[in-house]
Amino acid sequence: CGDPLPHWIGPGFGLLLCLSILQCGYSTGAEGTSKTVIQKEAEFDITYNDTVTNDNQTIYAFNHTVSRNKTEGVRVSVDVLPVGLESPFLFVVRQKQAVLSFQVPLILRGLYQRKYPYSHVGRTLCQPPTRAISEMQYFFVDVSTLSSLGTHYQLRVSRVDSFTLHTDKKFSFTASPSQPQYFKYNFPDGVDTVIVKVNSEMTFPCSVMSIQDIQCPVYDLDNNVAFIGMYQTMTKKGAITVQRKDFPSNSFYVVVVVKTEDEACGGPLRFYPLRPDELFDAGNRSKVLDVVVSPAINSEVYVMGMLFCLGIFLSFYLLTFLMACLDNRRYAHSLSVSLLYPSNTRHSVWTTGASPYEYGSFGLIHLPAIWVPSGVGRSRAESLSSVEEDDYDTLADIDSDKNIVRTKKFLYVSDLSRKDKRVLSKKYQIYFWNIATIAVFYALPVVQLVITYQTVVNVTGNQDICYYNFLCAHPLGALSAFNNILSNVGYVLLGLLFLLIVLKRDIVHNRAMFRNDLNALECGIPKHFGLFYAMGTALMMEGLLSACYHVCPNYTNFQFDTSFMYMIAGLCMLKLYQKRHPDINASAYTAYACLAGVIFFSVLGVVFGKGNMVFWIVFSVIHILATLLLSIQLYYMGRWRLDSGIMRRIVNVIYTDCIRQCTGPMYVDRMVLLVMGNIGNWSLAAYGLIARPNDFASYLLAIAICNLLLYFAFYIIMKLRSGERIQCLALVCILFTAVVWGFALFFFFQGLSTWQKTPAESREHNRECIVLSFFDDHDIWHFLSSIAMFGSFLVLLTMDDDLDTVQRDKIYAF
């Protein structure tokens, strides 16, 4: 085989080396020349300056001691003078159980097949495992080229003393596209989950962090780092939670690779090639990073987090139960007084207009039947299920009268509550059954889709698919961010509680109607509970769909988190309008069709709205036209027609009221509300057209919330202006809800992640947990917003309880 072998090479390795040399030392045919193999015994931490041509091959033989209890890295660094693509150097590192090969200059490809050459390459060798306490291992570095010209190179092999990461100890290093870095971490005893955090002061160059099992080869280049394990792109921050159960060897590699281009992290594309084989100088793409591995939370923190979450919302059940008990006790005391002093009590009851049914905090309290007036009978016992569609207008002349009644200058609730109460109740119950049907058909494919998303994340390891707060994303089973899912339980529990409160009121009211109680029949705001049931169901569905969205949050499924928010805002506005206009409120079919249109535009905006001027012009025009049509509908109480004569009638109104004689609007209060509403909506439309926000779904939700707040403020002002009062319970609910909404919005605008940017840019907003080391800012938003929505519903439910003993012909409709 040529020169004698070193004494430390055994027979097996000698044979392998001989075969290798014989393969390389073949005859070249007619020329009769042979390839010369130069073998050198090499040492660590020495720089070898050599020259290689196609006539010779150099082999560097290294040996080192490998210990089972100590992990030591070995790094190969190569420098060459710039050479053409036709004759690169080929470096082959042969180890006991692995082979690593790379060419220098190293050519890495970017988008559109851009080529970036790197003449300085550094690679860390994979260390084969050993069962012996101490073992001598050998590896060889072969250097060859096909160039006929002698080319100079430098080779240096060194030990990596800090190859093993230690718990809670920060380690800093430098990486580049041609000099990736990876380190080993061993799970300590008693630690089953850790979080690996990689940080940098530099935004660019873009980089990738990867978690890989202990095996050879290690995929540590830009073009193969995504082949195995878990990985995510990063600019300044990256974090991956790692569980011991996923790594049988109880250890793993932390791999950091710098990408050849920054486009994946939201950076610009610097070069645009004019020729297919053009080479681009990437410049200095070295990046200084630091890595730290910390233990994640244990099972006790999971239990505490779940108990904390359930405790908050179950306390509302307890508070509701206590208030109901206090009301029953108070009214039981009043009953005992009435039995002791019947004459005084009878006088006080009927002179104050009270009824044998009094409202407590969340429902009617039944007084004894002895106080029912003798003139009130129980003859009305018709079945509520015998209502037909043609019963909607029970008065024979309602079609001719309503054009006159609804155009009076001052309207009262009695003018707009003339239809049969049984028919209206069934009409508004359709809201509940429709939203329940929508919820089922909407939720089932959503659940199926997010399960597929999570499966893809777990199988591929691509953590760029989902936009989590990776610094506070606690996995449970197959779920990557269990804390974001758990915090949505408040919507479900409080929605269910609201349904129970509404059910209690509904039952007691039906009993009062069955007994022909005068106050229930003729006084107060007409009580229709269908919209309340729909609101409670929508709140529960918001919790379910928000939890589904947070299984894998990204821009393609953001509508899951907002669809029922639109529903809730729309239902609340409809309920406010229904209170004073029960006869002319929109039907469930019309309302849900309009909400479906809103969701349709939300999807279009997310997909096509980003920077698309045509879309924003079309949407702004539709927004303004819809606002105008709704304003006309509300101002004229529905007594107008959209037909071929609409323009002629508009001209007549303008001529009569503005030109011929300048008169003020007939319905001043309505005009004030509608003018304010149009100013607000036109301003929002102008803002959207000018700014064109990327988050169209949130922009659309802001429009709905602004209109709801405007209408609610108008309702409260008009209520007080009409001489009505707000009872203590409703006032407490209003103040409490306003405070909670303020804190909730504060946490909402913290913005821990955003799917409007790249995953790497989104991770720059990630923050640590703030409550029990389990919940982050967005979880607090879930807690507070669910409580605030529940409080808002209670405000709508109790706001007009002061009118329960007031005749409807004395209650203003505004």
Short mmCIF file of N, CA and C in Angstrom, two decimals, residues 684 701-711:
data_model
loop_
_atom_site.label_atom_id
_atom_site.label_comp_id
_atom_site.label_asym_id
_atom_site.label_seq_id
_atom_site.Cartn_x
_atom_site.Cartn_y
_atom_site.Cartn_z
N LEU A 684 -64.44 55.84 9.98
CA LEU A 684 -63.79 54.53 9.94
C LEU A 684 -63.54 54.08 8.51
N LEU A 701 -64.02 44.17 13.15
CA LEU A 701 -64.55 44.02 14.50
C LEU A 701 -64.59 45.37 15.22
N ALA A 702 -63.60 46.21 14.96
CA ALA A 702 -63.60 47.55 15.57
C ALA A 702 -64.80 48.36 15.10
N ILE A 703 -65.20 48.22 13.84
CA ILE A 703 -66.39 48.91 13.33
C ILE A 703 -67.62 48.46 14.10
N ALA A 704 -67.76 47.15 14.28
CA ALA A 704 -68.92 46.63 15.00
C ALA A 704 -68.94 47.11 16.45
N ILE A 705 -67.81 47.08 17.13
CA ILE A 705 -67.75 47.48 18.53
C ILE A 705 -68.01 48.98 18.68
N CYS A 706 -67.47 49.79 17.78
CA CYS A 706 -67.71 51.24 17.86
C CYS A 706 -69.19 51.55 17.70
N ASN A 707 -69.85 50.89 16.77
CA ASN A 707 -71.29 51.12 16.59
C ASN A 707 -72.08 50.66 17.80
N LEU A 708 -71.67 49.54 18.39
CA LEU A 708 -72.37 49.05 19.58
C LEU A 708 -72.19 50.03 20.74
N LEU A 709 -70.98 50.50 20.97
CA LEU A 709 -70.74 51.43 22.07
C LEU A 709 -71.49 52.74 21.85
N LEU A 710 -71.53 53.21 20.61
CA LEU A 710 -72.26 54.44 20.30
C LEU A 710 -73.75 54.28 20.60
N TYR A 711 -74.32 53.17 20.16
CA TYR A 711 -75.75 52.94 20.39
C TYR A 711 -76.04 52.75 21.87
#
